[in-house]
DNA sequence: ACAATGACGCAACATTGTTGCATTTGTATC
DNA sequence: GATACAAATGCAACAATGTTGCGTCATTGT
């Protein structure tokens, strides 16, 4: 748990990051709240702001989804900065796929500039199959 | 404007579909509301339900985004059922890319079943460059 | 110990979309 | 064309997720 970043290493930040590190999949604000220990009951807003801070400092990343809910996941070294995700259409679980969708230049209209790619594979997880 | 589908060909449905057909890019519920003619002032809920109906009947498709807003676009024959999208990080505009992201089997964990792919390229449009 | 700055908690708000239900409208049948 | 039925609409209330403002508390550097 290295927090050599702009800002303070508070109990909340450490606990939230630990929670995310302990999780294989990407989880929602709600799920994080539920997993936090009794000793770490913090306000929803603080949780939102802490997650934002962890994202800005490159310790976690967040994933958009079609259910309008952000999911958060720790930045393990195993997967690169940019990677694809899988979302189960049965249980809504989201996992990170380590394979990059290749930055093969996408044929954009002329004058358009490429920045990044966002790729989600949908299907059924092993449990929901 | 062929509406040989389950349900009625009401003024609202025809007007909304016409609005979407007249648009190059995918637009939001808000934007559709603004573009509707004076003679077609319908309730927000009706608009939501009509859009849902148009999606179910395969006349339009909707696109998820990181701003938690659905964008809708008519199903022109030019782009296939499955296609990628581009979102401008400057003006939030979304267009459909006609090139398919290839259904090359993504390496999912064992036991997982592939259903579909959702791909958004982000960058700057010609105006925002 | 003190002051400055950052983090936190609480309340209120914003946005987007959904649900229930009564009323209206379109369509098939007569 | 009138009638009956089902579908579509309008309105109000609700739900879920996330944001903003601001006063208070805690951490850190001096
Ligand atoms: Mn990920
Ligand atoms: Mn499209
Ligand atoms: Zn599942
Ligand atoms: Zn743009």
PDB file of C-alpha atoms (C1' of nucleotides) and ligand atoms in Angstrom:
ATOM      1  CA  UNK A   1       0.000   0.000   0.000  1.00  0.00           C
ATOM      2  CA  UNK A   2       2.159   2.802  -1.203  1.00  0.00           C
ATOM      3  CA  UNK A   3       0.565   6.186  -1.018  1.00  0.00           C
ATOM      4  CA  UNK A   4       3.248   8.564  -2.205  1.00  0.00           C
ATOM      5  CA  UNK A   5       0.686  10.735  -3.839  1.00  0.00           C
ATOM      6  CA  UNK A   6      -0.713  14.219  -3.583  1.00  0.00           C
ATOM      7  CA  UNK A   7      -2.785  14.168  -0.449  1.00  0.00           C
ATOM      8  CA  UNK A   8      -2.989  12.276   2.776  1.00  0.00           C
ATOM      9  CA  UNK A   9      -2.985   8.573   3.466  1.00  0.00           C
ATOM     10  CA  UNK A  10      -6.118   8.497   5.563  1.00  0.00           C
ATOM     11  CA  UNK A  11      -7.776   5.437   7.022  1.00  0.00           C
ATOM     12  CA  UNK A  12     -10.612   5.753   4.538  1.00  0.00           C
ATOM     13  CA  UNK A  13      -8.357   5.778   1.499  1.00  0.00           C
ATOM     14  CA  UNK A  14      -6.311   2.873   2.720  1.00  0.00           C
ATOM     15  CA  UNK A  15      -9.355   0.835   3.653  1.00  0.00           C
ATOM     16  CA  UNK A  16     -11.105   1.455   0.348  1.00  0.00           C
ATOM     17  CA  UNK A  17      -8.020   0.611  -1.656  1.00  0.00           C
ATOM     18  CA  UNK A  18      -7.548  -2.552   0.397  1.00  0.00           C
ATOM     19  CA  UNK A  19     -11.150  -3.499  -0.279  1.00  0.00           C
ATOM     20  CA  UNK A  20     -10.643  -3.071  -4.000  1.00  0.00           C
ATOM     21  CA  UNK A  21      -7.350  -4.940  -3.969  1.00  0.00           C
ATOM     22  CA  UNK A  22      -9.027  -7.892  -2.251  1.00  0.00           C
ATOM     23  CA  UNK A  23     -11.588  -8.145  -5.022  1.00  0.00           C
ATOM     24  CA  UNK A  24     -11.116 -10.008  -8.270  1.00  0.00           C
ATOM     25  CA  UNK A  25     -13.822  -8.197 -10.156  1.00  0.00           C
ATOM     26  CA  UNK A  26     -14.809  -4.570 -10.510  1.00  0.00           C
ATOM     27  CA  UNK A  27     -17.404  -3.554  -7.954  1.00  0.00           C
ATOM     28  CA  UNK A  28     -19.826  -0.709  -7.503  1.00  0.00           C
ATOM     29  CA  UNK A  29     -19.983   2.085  -4.972  1.00  0.00           C
ATOM     30  CA  UNK A  30     -22.730   0.143  -3.205  1.00  0.00           C
ATOM     31  CA  UNK A  31     -20.725  -3.037  -3.070  1.00  0.00           C
ATOM     32  CA  UNK A  32     -17.702  -1.213  -1.703  1.00  0.00           C
ATOM     33  CA  UNK A  33     -19.868   0.331   0.994  1.00  0.00           C
ATOM     34  CA  UNK A  34     -21.097  -3.114   2.024  1.00  0.00           C
ATOM     35  CA  UNK A  35     -17.635  -4.615   2.126  1.00  0.00           C
ATOM     36  CA  UNK A  36     -16.088  -1.895   4.255  1.00  0.00           C
ATOM     37  CA  UNK A  37     -15.439  -3.040   7.831  1.00  0.00           C
ATOM     38  CA  UNK A  38     -17.603  -1.834  10.692  1.00  0.00           C
ATOM     39  CA  UNK A  39     -14.750   0.337  11.861  1.00  0.00           C
ATOM     40  CA  UNK A  40     -14.786   2.229   8.581  1.00  0.00           C
ATOM     41  CA  UNK A  41     -18.276   3.578   8.219  1.00  0.00           C
ATOM     42  CA  UNK A  42     -17.896   6.667   6.110  1.00  0.00           C
ATOM     43  CA  UNK A  43     -20.311   8.921   4.314  1.00  0.00           C
ATOM     44  CA  UNK A  44     -21.431   8.081   0.760  1.00  0.00           C
ATOM     45  CA  UNK A  45     -20.083  11.382  -0.455  1.00  0.00           C
ATOM     46  CA  UNK A  46     -16.712  10.720   1.111  1.00  0.00           C
ATOM     47  CA  UNK A  47     -16.662   7.360  -0.602  1.00  0.00           C
ATOM     48  CA  UNK A  48     -17.417   8.987  -3.947  1.00  0.00           C
ATOM     49  CA  UNK A  49     -14.716  11.582  -3.412  1.00  0.00           C
ATOM     50  CA  UNK A  50     -12.196   9.014  -2.242  1.00  0.00           C
ATOM     51  CA  UNK A  51     -12.821   6.850  -5.291  1.00  0.00           C
ATOM     52  CA  UNK A  52     -12.350   9.903  -7.487  1.00  0.00           C
ATOM     53  CA  UNK A  53      -9.091  10.614  -5.729  1.00  0.00           C
ATOM     54  CA  UNK A  54      -7.877   7.032  -6.132  1.00  0.00           C
ATOM     55  CA  UNK A  55      -8.665   7.202  -9.844  1.00  0.00           C
ATOM     56  CA  UNK A  56      -6.859  10.514 -10.271  1.00  0.00           C
ATOM     57  CA  UNK A  57      -3.818   9.118  -8.538  1.00  0.00           C
ATOM     58  CA  UNK A  58      -3.709   6.064 -10.735  1.00  0.00           C
ATOM     59  CA  UNK A  59      -4.347   3.536  -7.999  1.00  0.00           C
ATOM     60  CA  UNK A  60      -7.666   2.285  -9.317  1.00  0.00           C
ATOM     61  CA  UNK A  61      -9.696   2.622 -12.502  1.00  0.00           C
ATOM     62  CA  UNK A  62     -13.394   2.867 -13.080  1.00  0.00           C
ATOM     63  CA  UNK A  63     -15.517   1.279 -15.755  1.00  0.00           C
ATOM     64  CA  UNK A  64     -18.642   2.565 -17.365  1.00  0.00           C
ATOM     65  CA  UNK A  65     -21.537   0.260 -18.034  1.00  0.00           C
ATOM     66  CA  UNK A  66     -24.962   0.167 -19.604  1.00  0.00           C
ATOM     67  CA  UNK A  67     -26.651   0.172 -16.203  1.00  0.00           C
ATOM     68  CA  UNK A  68     -25.402   3.692 -15.453  1.00  0.00           C
ATOM     69  CA  UNK A  69     -23.312   2.497 -12.545  1.00  0.00           C
ATOM     70  CA  UNK A  70     -19.581   2.962 -12.216  1.00  0.00           C
ATOM     71  CA  UNK A  71     -17.554  -0.031 -11.187  1.00  0.00           C
ATOM     72  CA  UNK A  72     -14.139   0.282  -9.607  1.00  0.00           C
ATOM     73  CA  UNK A  73     -11.138  -1.984  -9.674  1.00  0.00           C
ATOM     74  CA  UNK A  74      -7.617  -1.763  -8.314  1.00  0.00           C
ATOM     75  CA  UNK A  75      -4.821  -1.240 -10.809  1.00  0.00           C
ATOM     76  CA  UNK A  76      -2.994  -4.501 -10.576  1.00  0.00           C
ATOM     77  CA  UNK A  77       0.241  -4.603 -12.485  1.00  0.00           C
ATOM     78  CA  UNK A  78      -0.922  -7.657 -14.390  1.00  0.00           C
ATOM     79  CA  UNK A  79      -3.197  -5.755 -16.719  1.00  0.00           C
ATOM     80  CA  UNK A  80      -1.998  -2.823 -18.711  1.00  0.00           C
ATOM     81  CA  UNK A  81      -3.338   0.653 -18.406  1.00  0.00           C
ATOM     82  CA  UNK A  82      -5.754   0.087 -21.244  1.00  0.00           C
ATOM     83  CA  UNK A  83      -7.673  -3.146 -21.293  1.00  0.00           C
ATOM     84  CA  UNK A  84     -11.017  -4.587 -22.224  1.00  0.00           C
ATOM     85  CA  UNK A  85     -13.762  -5.672 -19.853  1.00  0.00           C
ATOM     86  CA  UNK A  86     -16.348  -8.405 -19.692  1.00  0.00           C
ATOM     87  CA  UNK A  87     -19.820  -7.906 -18.318  1.00  0.00           C
ATOM     88  CA  UNK A  88     -22.144 -10.778 -17.533  1.00  0.00           C
ATOM     89  CA  UNK A  89     -25.659 -10.068 -18.776  1.00  0.00           C
ATOM     90  CA  UNK A  90     -26.987 -12.422 -16.146  1.00  0.00           C
ATOM     91  CA  UNK A  91     -25.499 -11.238 -12.855  1.00  0.00           C
ATOM     92  CA  UNK A  92     -24.057  -7.885 -13.996  1.00  0.00           C
ATOM     93  CA  UNK A  93     -20.621  -8.897 -12.797  1.00  0.00           C
ATOM     94  CA  UNK A  94     -17.713  -7.103 -14.466  1.00  0.00           C
ATOM     95  CA  UNK A  95     -14.215  -8.486 -14.808  1.00  0.00           C
ATOM     96  CA  UNK A  96     -11.120  -7.104 -16.490  1.00  0.00           C
ATOM     97  CA  UNK A  97      -9.765  -8.888 -19.547  1.00  0.00           C
ATOM     98  CA  UNK A  98      -6.034  -8.672 -19.753  1.00  0.00           C
ATOM     99  CA  UNK A  99      -5.895  -8.726 -23.509  1.00  0.00           C
ATOM    100  CA  UNK A 100      -5.710  -5.321 -25.096  1.00  0.00           C
ATOM    101  CA  UNK A 101      -8.048  -4.711 -28.009  1.00  0.00           C
ATOM    102  CA  UNK A 102      -5.030  -3.690 -30.016  1.00  0.00           C
ATOM    103  CA  UNK A 103      -4.587  -0.052 -30.805  1.00  0.00           C
ATOM    104  CA  UNK A 104      -4.884  -0.823 -34.461  1.00  0.00           C
ATOM    105  CA  UNK A 105      -5.814   2.516 -35.994  1.00  0.00           C
ATOM    106  CA  UNK A 106      -9.554   2.667 -36.261  1.00  0.00           C
ATOM    107  CA  UNK A 107     -10.795   4.195 -39.487  1.00  0.00           C
ATOM    108  CA  UNK A 108     -12.137   7.480 -38.189  1.00  0.00           C
ATOM    109  CA  UNK A 109     -13.562  10.205 -40.427  1.00  0.00           C
ATOM    110  CA  UNK A 110     -10.945  12.633 -41.680  1.00  0.00           C
ATOM    111  CA  UNK A 111     -10.084  15.321 -39.185  1.00  0.00           C
ATOM    112  CA  UNK A 112     -10.926  13.145 -36.210  1.00  0.00           C
ATOM    113  CA  UNK A 113      -8.250  12.367 -33.648  1.00  0.00           C
ATOM    114  CA  UNK A 114      -7.995   9.053 -31.817  1.00  0.00           C
ATOM    115  CA  UNK A 115      -7.549   9.100 -28.055  1.00  0.00           C
ATOM    116  CA  UNK A 116      -8.550   5.810 -26.521  1.00  0.00           C
ATOM    117  CA  UNK A 117     -10.665   2.762 -26.949  1.00  0.00           C
ATOM    118  CA  UNK A 118     -13.353   1.437 -24.665  1.00  0.00           C
ATOM    119  CA  UNK A 119     -14.326  -2.157 -25.170  1.00  0.00           C
ATOM    120  CA  UNK A 120     -16.766  -4.342 -23.288  1.00  0.00           C
ATOM    121  CA  UNK A 121     -17.509  -7.915 -24.182  1.00  0.00           C
ATOM    122  CA  UNK A 122     -20.918  -9.037 -23.016  1.00  0.00           C
ATOM    123  CA  UNK A 123     -21.986 -12.574 -22.356  1.00  0.00           C
ATOM    124  CA  UNK A 124     -22.615 -15.051 -19.573  1.00  0.00           C
ATOM    125  CA  UNK A 125     -20.176 -15.870 -16.823  1.00  0.00           C
ATOM    126  CA  UNK A 126     -19.469 -19.421 -15.712  1.00  0.00           C
ATOM    127  CA  UNK A 127     -22.078 -19.218 -12.977  1.00  0.00           C
ATOM    128  CA  UNK A 128     -24.813 -17.864 -15.223  1.00  0.00           C
ATOM    129  CA  UNK A 129     -24.217 -20.147 -18.177  1.00  0.00           C
TER     130      UNK A 129
ATOM    131  CA  UNK B   1     -41.366   4.823 -42.942  1.00  0.00           C
ATOM    132  CA  UNK B   2     -42.569   1.299 -42.746  1.00  0.00           C
ATOM    133  CA  UNK B   3     -44.257   0.415 -39.528  1.00  0.00           C
ATOM    134  CA  UNK B   4     -45.373  -3.137 -40.035  1.00  0.00           C
ATOM    135  CA  UNK B   5     -44.676  -3.929 -36.451  1.00  0.00           C
ATOM    136  CA  UNK B   6     -46.507  -4.993 -33.367  1.00  0.00           C
ATOM    137  CA  UNK B   7     -48.352  -1.904 -32.263  1.00  0.00           C
ATOM    138  CA  UNK B   8     -49.790   1.230 -33.751  1.00  0.00           C
ATOM    139  CA  UNK B   9     -48.299   3.747 -36.107  1.00  0.00           C
ATOM    140  CA  UNK B  10     -49.030   6.804 -34.018  1.00  0.00           C
ATOM    141  CA  UNK B  11     -48.020  10.353 -34.800  1.00  0.00           C
ATOM    142  CA  UNK B  12     -45.521  10.282 -31.980  1.00  0.00           C
ATOM    143  CA  UNK B  13     -43.743   7.174 -33.197  1.00  0.00           C
ATOM    144  CA  UNK B  14     -43.604   8.408 -36.762  1.00  0.00           C
ATOM    145  CA  UNK B  15     -42.377  11.839 -35.726  1.00  0.00           C
ATOM    146  CA  UNK B  16     -39.699  10.501 -33.434  1.00  0.00           C
ATOM    147  CA  UNK B  17     -38.442   8.041 -36.015  1.00  0.00           C
ATOM    148  CA  UNK B  18     -38.387  10.803 -38.637  1.00  0.00           C
ATOM    149  CA  UNK B  19     -36.391  12.978 -36.251  1.00  0.00           C
ATOM    150  CA  UNK B  20     -33.847  10.234 -35.739  1.00  0.00           C
ATOM    151  CA  UNK B  21     -33.659   9.454 -39.440  1.00  0.00           C
ATOM    152  CA  UNK B  22     -32.910  13.095 -40.184  1.00  0.00           C
ATOM    153  CA  UNK B  23     -29.937  13.046 -37.849  1.00  0.00           C
ATOM    154  CA  UNK B  24     -26.444  11.903 -38.750  1.00  0.00           C
ATOM    155  CA  UNK B  25     -25.321  11.289 -35.235  1.00  0.00           C
ATOM    156  CA  UNK B  26     -26.828   9.553 -32.240  1.00  0.00           C
ATOM    157  CA  UNK B  27     -28.740  11.972 -30.024  1.00  0.00           C
ATOM    158  CA  UNK B  28     -30.069  11.977 -26.506  1.00  0.00           C
ATOM    159  CA  UNK B  29     -33.596  11.989 -25.143  1.00  0.00           C
ATOM    160  CA  UNK B  30     -33.161  15.700 -24.459  1.00  0.00           C
ATOM    161  CA  UNK B  31     -32.014  16.463 -27.963  1.00  0.00           C
ATOM    162  CA  UNK B  32     -34.879  14.521 -29.475  1.00  0.00           C
ATOM    163  CA  UNK B  33     -37.317  16.492 -27.342  1.00  0.00           C
ATOM    164  CA  UNK B  34     -35.849  19.745 -28.606  1.00  0.00           C
ATOM    165  CA  UNK B  35     -35.977  18.701 -32.239  1.00  0.00           C
ATOM    166  CA  UNK B  36     -39.588  17.566 -32.191  1.00  0.00           C
ATOM    167  CA  UNK B  37     -41.928  19.960 -34.019  1.00  0.00           C
ATOM    168  CA  UNK B  38     -44.287  22.211 -32.092  1.00  0.00           C
ATOM    169  CA  UNK B  39     -47.183  20.057 -33.238  1.00  0.00           C
ATOM    170  CA  UNK B  40     -45.652  17.046 -31.500  1.00  0.00           C
ATOM    171  CA  UNK B  41     -45.217  18.025 -27.886  1.00  0.00           C
ATOM    172  CA  UNK B  42     -45.369  14.801 -25.974  1.00  0.00           C
ATOM    173  CA  UNK B  43     -44.623  13.838 -22.429  1.00  0.00           C
ATOM    174  CA  UNK B  44     -41.095  12.820 -21.445  1.00  0.00           C
ATOM    175  CA  UNK B  45     -42.360   9.450 -20.312  1.00  0.00           C
ATOM    176  CA  UNK B  46     -44.075   8.835 -23.615  1.00  0.00           C
ATOM    177  CA  UNK B  47     -40.852   9.707 -25.368  1.00  0.00           C
ATOM    178  CA  UNK B  48     -38.958   7.231 -23.220  1.00  0.00           C
ATOM    179  CA  UNK B  49     -41.535   4.545 -23.910  1.00  0.00           C
ATOM    180  CA  UNK B  50     -41.651   5.266 -27.599  1.00  0.00           C
ATOM    181  CA  UNK B  51     -37.893   5.035 -27.879  1.00  0.00           C
ATOM    182  CA  UNK B  52     -38.004   1.736 -26.048  1.00  0.00           C
ATOM    183  CA  UNK B  53     -40.643   0.513 -28.499  1.00  0.00           C
ATOM    184  CA  UNK B  54     -38.594   1.619 -31.503  1.00  0.00           C
ATOM    185  CA  UNK B  55     -35.577  -0.233 -30.144  1.00  0.00           C
ATOM    186  CA  UNK B  56     -37.588  -3.395 -29.508  1.00  0.00           C
ATOM    187  CA  UNK B  57     -38.944  -3.282 -33.033  1.00  0.00           C
ATOM    188  CA  UNK B  58     -35.509  -2.918 -34.545  1.00  0.00           C
ATOM    189  CA  UNK B  59     -36.062   0.525 -36.027  1.00  0.00           C
ATOM    190  CA  UNK B  60     -33.467   2.320 -33.931  1.00  0.00           C
ATOM    191  CA  UNK B  61     -30.648   1.381 -31.601  1.00  0.00           C
ATOM    192  CA  UNK B  62     -29.374   2.978 -28.450  1.00  0.00           C
ATOM    193  CA  UNK B  63     -25.840   3.490 -27.260  1.00  0.00           C
ATOM    194  CA  UNK B  64     -24.498   3.585 -23.756  1.00  0.00           C
ATOM    195  CA  UNK B  65     -21.921   6.141 -22.743  1.00  0.00           C
ATOM    196  CA  UNK B  66     -19.762   7.204 -19.834  1.00  0.00           C
ATOM    197  CA  UNK B  67     -22.006  10.188 -19.112  1.00  0.00           C
ATOM    198  CA  UNK B  68     -24.884   7.903 -18.116  1.00  0.00           C
ATOM    199  CA  UNK B  69     -27.039   9.128 -20.977  1.00  0.00           C
ATOM    200  CA  UNK B  70     -28.532   6.941 -23.682  1.00  0.00           C
ATOM    201  CA  UNK B  71     -28.152   8.111 -27.251  1.00  0.00           C
ATOM    202  CA  UNK B  72     -30.446   6.947 -30.005  1.00  0.00           C
ATOM    203  CA  UNK B  73     -29.891   6.500 -33.704  1.00  0.00           C
ATOM    204  CA  UNK B  74     -31.984   5.186 -36.574  1.00  0.00           C
ATOM    205  CA  UNK B  75     -31.038   1.830 -38.009  1.00  0.00           C
ATOM    206  CA  UNK B  76     -29.838   2.788 -41.449  1.00  0.00           C
ATOM    207  CA  UNK B  77     -29.124  -0.138 -43.705  1.00  0.00           C
ATOM    208  CA  UNK B  78     -25.601   1.121 -44.283  1.00  0.00           C
ATOM    209  CA  UNK B  79     -24.266  -0.040 -40.940  1.00  0.00           C
ATOM    210  CA  UNK B  80     -24.714  -3.581 -39.798  1.00  0.00           C
ATOM    211  CA  UNK B  81     -26.561  -4.622 -36.719  1.00  0.00           C
ATOM    212  CA  UNK B  82     -23.396  -4.625 -34.666  1.00  0.00           C
ATOM    213  CA  UNK B  83     -21.037  -1.734 -35.084  1.00  0.00           C
ATOM    214  CA  UNK B  84     -18.629   0.424 -33.163  1.00  0.00           C
ATOM    215  CA  UNK B  85     -19.164   4.018 -32.075  1.00  0.00           C
ATOM    216  CA  UNK B  86     -17.094   7.132 -31.716  1.00  0.00           C
ATOM    217  CA  UNK B  87     -17.542   9.630 -28.934  1.00  0.00           C
ATOM    218  CA  UNK B  88     -15.930  13.052 -28.956  1.00  0.00           C
ATOM    219  CA  UNK B  89     -14.452  13.893 -25.577  1.00  0.00           C
ATOM    220  CA  UNK B  90     -14.851  17.560 -26.407  1.00  0.00           C
ATOM    221  CA  UNK B  91     -18.476  18.001 -27.428  1.00  0.00           C
ATOM    222  CA  UNK B  92     -19.850  14.581 -26.369  1.00  0.00           C
ATOM    223  CA  UNK B  93     -21.113  13.925 -29.862  1.00  0.00           C
ATOM    224  CA  UNK B  94     -21.552  10.273 -30.781  1.00  0.00           C
ATOM    225  CA  UNK B  95     -21.411   8.868 -34.285  1.00  0.00           C
ATOM    226  CA  UNK B  96     -21.678   5.338 -35.590  1.00  0.00           C
ATOM    227  CA  UNK B  97     -18.629   3.765 -37.175  1.00  0.00           C
ATOM    228  CA  UNK B  98     -19.577   1.423 -39.941  1.00  0.00           C
ATOM    229  CA  UNK B  99     -16.646  -0.864 -39.479  1.00  0.00           C
ATOM    230  CA  UNK B 100     -17.393  -3.873 -37.357  1.00  0.00           C
ATOM    231  CA  UNK B 101     -14.960  -4.613 -34.537  1.00  0.00           C
ATOM    232  CA  UNK B 102     -14.719  -8.119 -35.921  1.00  0.00           C
ATOM    233  CA  UNK B 103     -16.310 -10.876 -33.942  1.00  0.00           C
ATOM    234  CA  UNK B 104     -12.968 -12.521 -33.487  1.00  0.00           C
ATOM    235  CA  UNK B 105     -13.446 -14.720 -30.471  1.00  0.00           C
ATOM    236  CA  UNK B 106     -12.235 -12.844 -27.467  1.00  0.00           C
ATOM    237  CA  UNK B 107     -10.245 -14.930 -25.035  1.00  0.00           C
ATOM    238  CA  UNK B 108     -12.765 -15.270 -22.241  1.00  0.00           C
ATOM    239  CA  UNK B 109     -12.180 -17.341 -19.105  1.00  0.00           C
ATOM    240  CA  UNK B 110     -13.255 -20.954 -19.463  1.00  0.00           C
ATOM    241  CA  UNK B 111     -16.951 -21.480 -18.980  1.00  0.00           C
ATOM    242  CA  UNK B 112     -17.831 -17.997 -20.151  1.00  0.00           C
ATOM    243  CA  UNK B 113     -20.089 -17.547 -23.153  1.00  0.00           C
ATOM    244  CA  UNK B 114     -19.698 -14.704 -25.651  1.00  0.00           C
ATOM    245  CA  UNK B 115     -22.798 -12.736 -26.621  1.00  0.00           C
ATOM    246  CA  UNK B 116     -21.864  -9.394 -28.073  1.00  0.00           C
ATOM    247  CA  UNK B 117     -19.244  -6.738 -28.170  1.00  0.00           C
ATOM    248  CA  UNK B 118     -19.567  -3.085 -27.271  1.00  0.00           C
ATOM    249  CA  UNK B 119     -16.861  -0.825 -28.586  1.00  0.00           C
ATOM    250  CA  UNK B 120     -16.476   2.924 -28.327  1.00  0.00           C
ATOM    251  CA  UNK B 121     -13.555   4.827 -29.730  1.00  0.00           C
ATOM    252  CA  UNK B 122     -12.940   8.096 -27.931  1.00  0.00           C
ATOM    253  CA  UNK B 123     -11.185  11.101 -29.335  1.00  0.00           C
ATOM    254  CA  UNK B 124     -11.799  14.524 -30.796  1.00  0.00           C
ATOM    255  CA  UNK B 125     -14.127  15.249 -33.696  1.00  0.00           C
ATOM    256  CA  UNK B 126     -13.161  17.532 -36.557  1.00  0.00           C
ATOM    257  CA  UNK B 127     -14.757  20.532 -34.862  1.00  0.00           C
ATOM    258  CA  UNK B 128     -13.061  19.969 -31.525  1.00  0.00           C
ATOM    259  CA  UNK B 129      -9.603  19.148 -32.864  1.00  0.00           C
TER     260      UNK B 129
ATOM    261  C1'  DA C   1       1.553  24.266  20.183  1.00  0.00           C
ATOM    262  C1'  DC C   2      -0.177  26.691  16.096  1.00  0.00           C
ATOM    263  C1'  DA C   3      -1.649  27.722  11.669  1.00  0.00           C
ATOM    264  C1'  DA C   4      -2.632  26.157   7.153  1.00  0.00           C
ATOM    265  C1'  DT C   5      -4.503  22.896   4.321  1.00  0.00           C
ATOM    266  C1'  DG C   6      -6.849  18.819   3.243  1.00  0.00           C
ATOM    267  C1'  DA C   7     -10.470  15.503   4.382  1.00  0.00           C
ATOM    268  C1'  DC C   8     -14.934  14.567   6.115  1.00  0.00           C
ATOM    269  C1'  DG C   9     -20.022  14.656   7.220  1.00  0.00           C
ATOM    270  C1'  DC C  10     -24.361  16.394   6.401  1.00  0.00           C
ATOM    271  C1'  DA C  11     -28.006  18.419   3.789  1.00  0.00           C
ATOM    272  C1'  DA C  12     -29.643  19.770  -0.265  1.00  0.00           C
ATOM    273  C1'  DC C  13     -29.722  19.356  -5.063  1.00  0.00           C
ATOM    274  C1'  DA C  14     -29.335  17.533 -10.077  1.00  0.00           C
ATOM    275  C1'  DT C  15     -29.999  14.315 -13.709  1.00  0.00           C
ATOM    276  C1'  DT C  16     -31.768  10.461 -15.880  1.00  0.00           C
ATOM    277  C1'  DG C  17     -34.857   7.120 -16.130  1.00  0.00           C
ATOM    278  C1'  DT C  18     -39.088   4.170 -14.187  1.00  0.00           C
ATOM    279  C1'  DT C  19     -43.730   2.821 -12.300  1.00  0.00           C
ATOM    280  C1'  DG C  20     -48.765   3.140 -11.401  1.00  0.00           C
ATOM    281  C1'  DC C  21     -52.910   4.531 -12.868  1.00  0.00           C
ATOM    282  C1'  DA C  22     -56.568   7.087 -14.977  1.00  0.00           C
ATOM    283  C1'  DT C  23     -57.746   8.910 -19.553  1.00  0.00           C
ATOM    284  C1'  DT C  24     -57.521   9.154 -24.436  1.00  0.00           C
ATOM    285  C1'  DT C  25     -56.849   7.288 -28.959  1.00  0.00           C
ATOM    286  C1'  DG C  26     -56.324   3.969 -32.738  1.00  0.00           C
ATOM    287  C1'  DT C  27     -58.033  -0.093 -34.874  1.00  0.00           C
ATOM    288  C1'  DA C  28     -60.760  -4.069 -35.827  1.00  0.00           C
ATOM    289  C1'  DT C  29     -65.367  -5.569 -36.018  1.00  0.00           C
ATOM    290  C1'  DC C  30     -69.942  -5.066 -36.724  1.00  0.00           C
TER     291       DC C  30
ATOM    292  C1'  DG D   1     -70.185   5.198 -39.370  1.00  0.00           C
ATOM    293  C1'  DA D   2     -70.893   3.433 -34.552  1.00  0.00           C
ATOM    294  C1'  DT D   3     -68.967   0.241 -30.935  1.00  0.00           C
ATOM    295  C1'  DA D   4     -65.766  -2.244 -28.139  1.00  0.00           C
ATOM    296  C1'  DC D   5     -61.338  -3.433 -26.929  1.00  0.00           C
ATOM    297  C1'  DA D   6     -56.527  -2.921 -26.451  1.00  0.00           C
ATOM    298  C1'  DA D   7     -52.819   0.023 -26.919  1.00  0.00           C
ATOM    299  C1'  DA D   8     -50.823   4.460 -26.179  1.00  0.00           C
ATOM    300  C1'  DT D   9     -50.532   8.681 -23.626  1.00  0.00           C
ATOM    301  C1'  DG D  10     -50.231  12.138 -19.751  1.00  0.00           C
ATOM    302  C1'  DC D  11     -49.508  13.092 -15.156  1.00  0.00           C
ATOM    303  C1'  DA D  12     -47.659  12.431 -10.644  1.00  0.00           C
ATOM    304  C1'  DA D  13     -44.836  10.201  -7.854  1.00  0.00           C
ATOM    305  C1'  DC D  14     -40.848   7.595  -7.251  1.00  0.00           C
ATOM    306  C1'  DA D  15     -36.011   5.556  -7.694  1.00  0.00           C
ATOM    307  C1'  DA D  16     -31.136   5.348  -8.443  1.00  0.00           C
ATOM    308  C1'  DT D  17     -26.886   7.421  -8.919  1.00  0.00           C
ATOM    309  C1'  DG D  18     -24.006  10.942  -8.442  1.00  0.00           C
ATOM    310  C1'  DT D  19     -22.736  16.172  -7.243  1.00  0.00           C
ATOM    311  C1'  DT D  20     -22.241  20.698  -4.740  1.00  0.00           C
ATOM    312  C1'  DG D  21     -21.825  23.850  -0.790  1.00  0.00           C
ATOM    313  C1'  DC D  22     -20.362  24.571   3.457  1.00  0.00           C
ATOM    314  C1'  DG D  23     -19.193  24.134   8.173  1.00  0.00           C
ATOM    315  C1'  DT D  24     -16.302  21.130  11.098  1.00  0.00           C
ATOM    316  C1'  DC D  25     -12.563  18.105  12.111  1.00  0.00           C
ATOM    317  C1'  DA D  26      -7.905  16.059  11.438  1.00  0.00           C
ATOM    318  C1'  DT D  27      -3.153  15.940   9.639  1.00  0.00           C
ATOM    319  C1'  DT D  28       0.873  17.970   8.633  1.00  0.00           C
ATOM    320  C1'  DG D  29       4.691  21.231   8.528  1.00  0.00           C
ATOM    321  C1'  DT D  30       6.710  24.821  11.151  1.00  0.00           C
TER     322       DT D  30
HETATM  323 MN1  LIG E   1     -10.295  -3.030 -15.727  1.00  0.00          MN
HETATM  324 MN1  LIG E   2     -24.796   3.006 -33.970  1.00  0.00          MN
HETATM  325 ZN1  LIG E   3     -22.977 -13.933 -14.364  1.00  0.00          ZN
HETATM  326 ZN1  LIG E   4     -16.459  17.205 -30.767  1.00  0.00          ZN
END
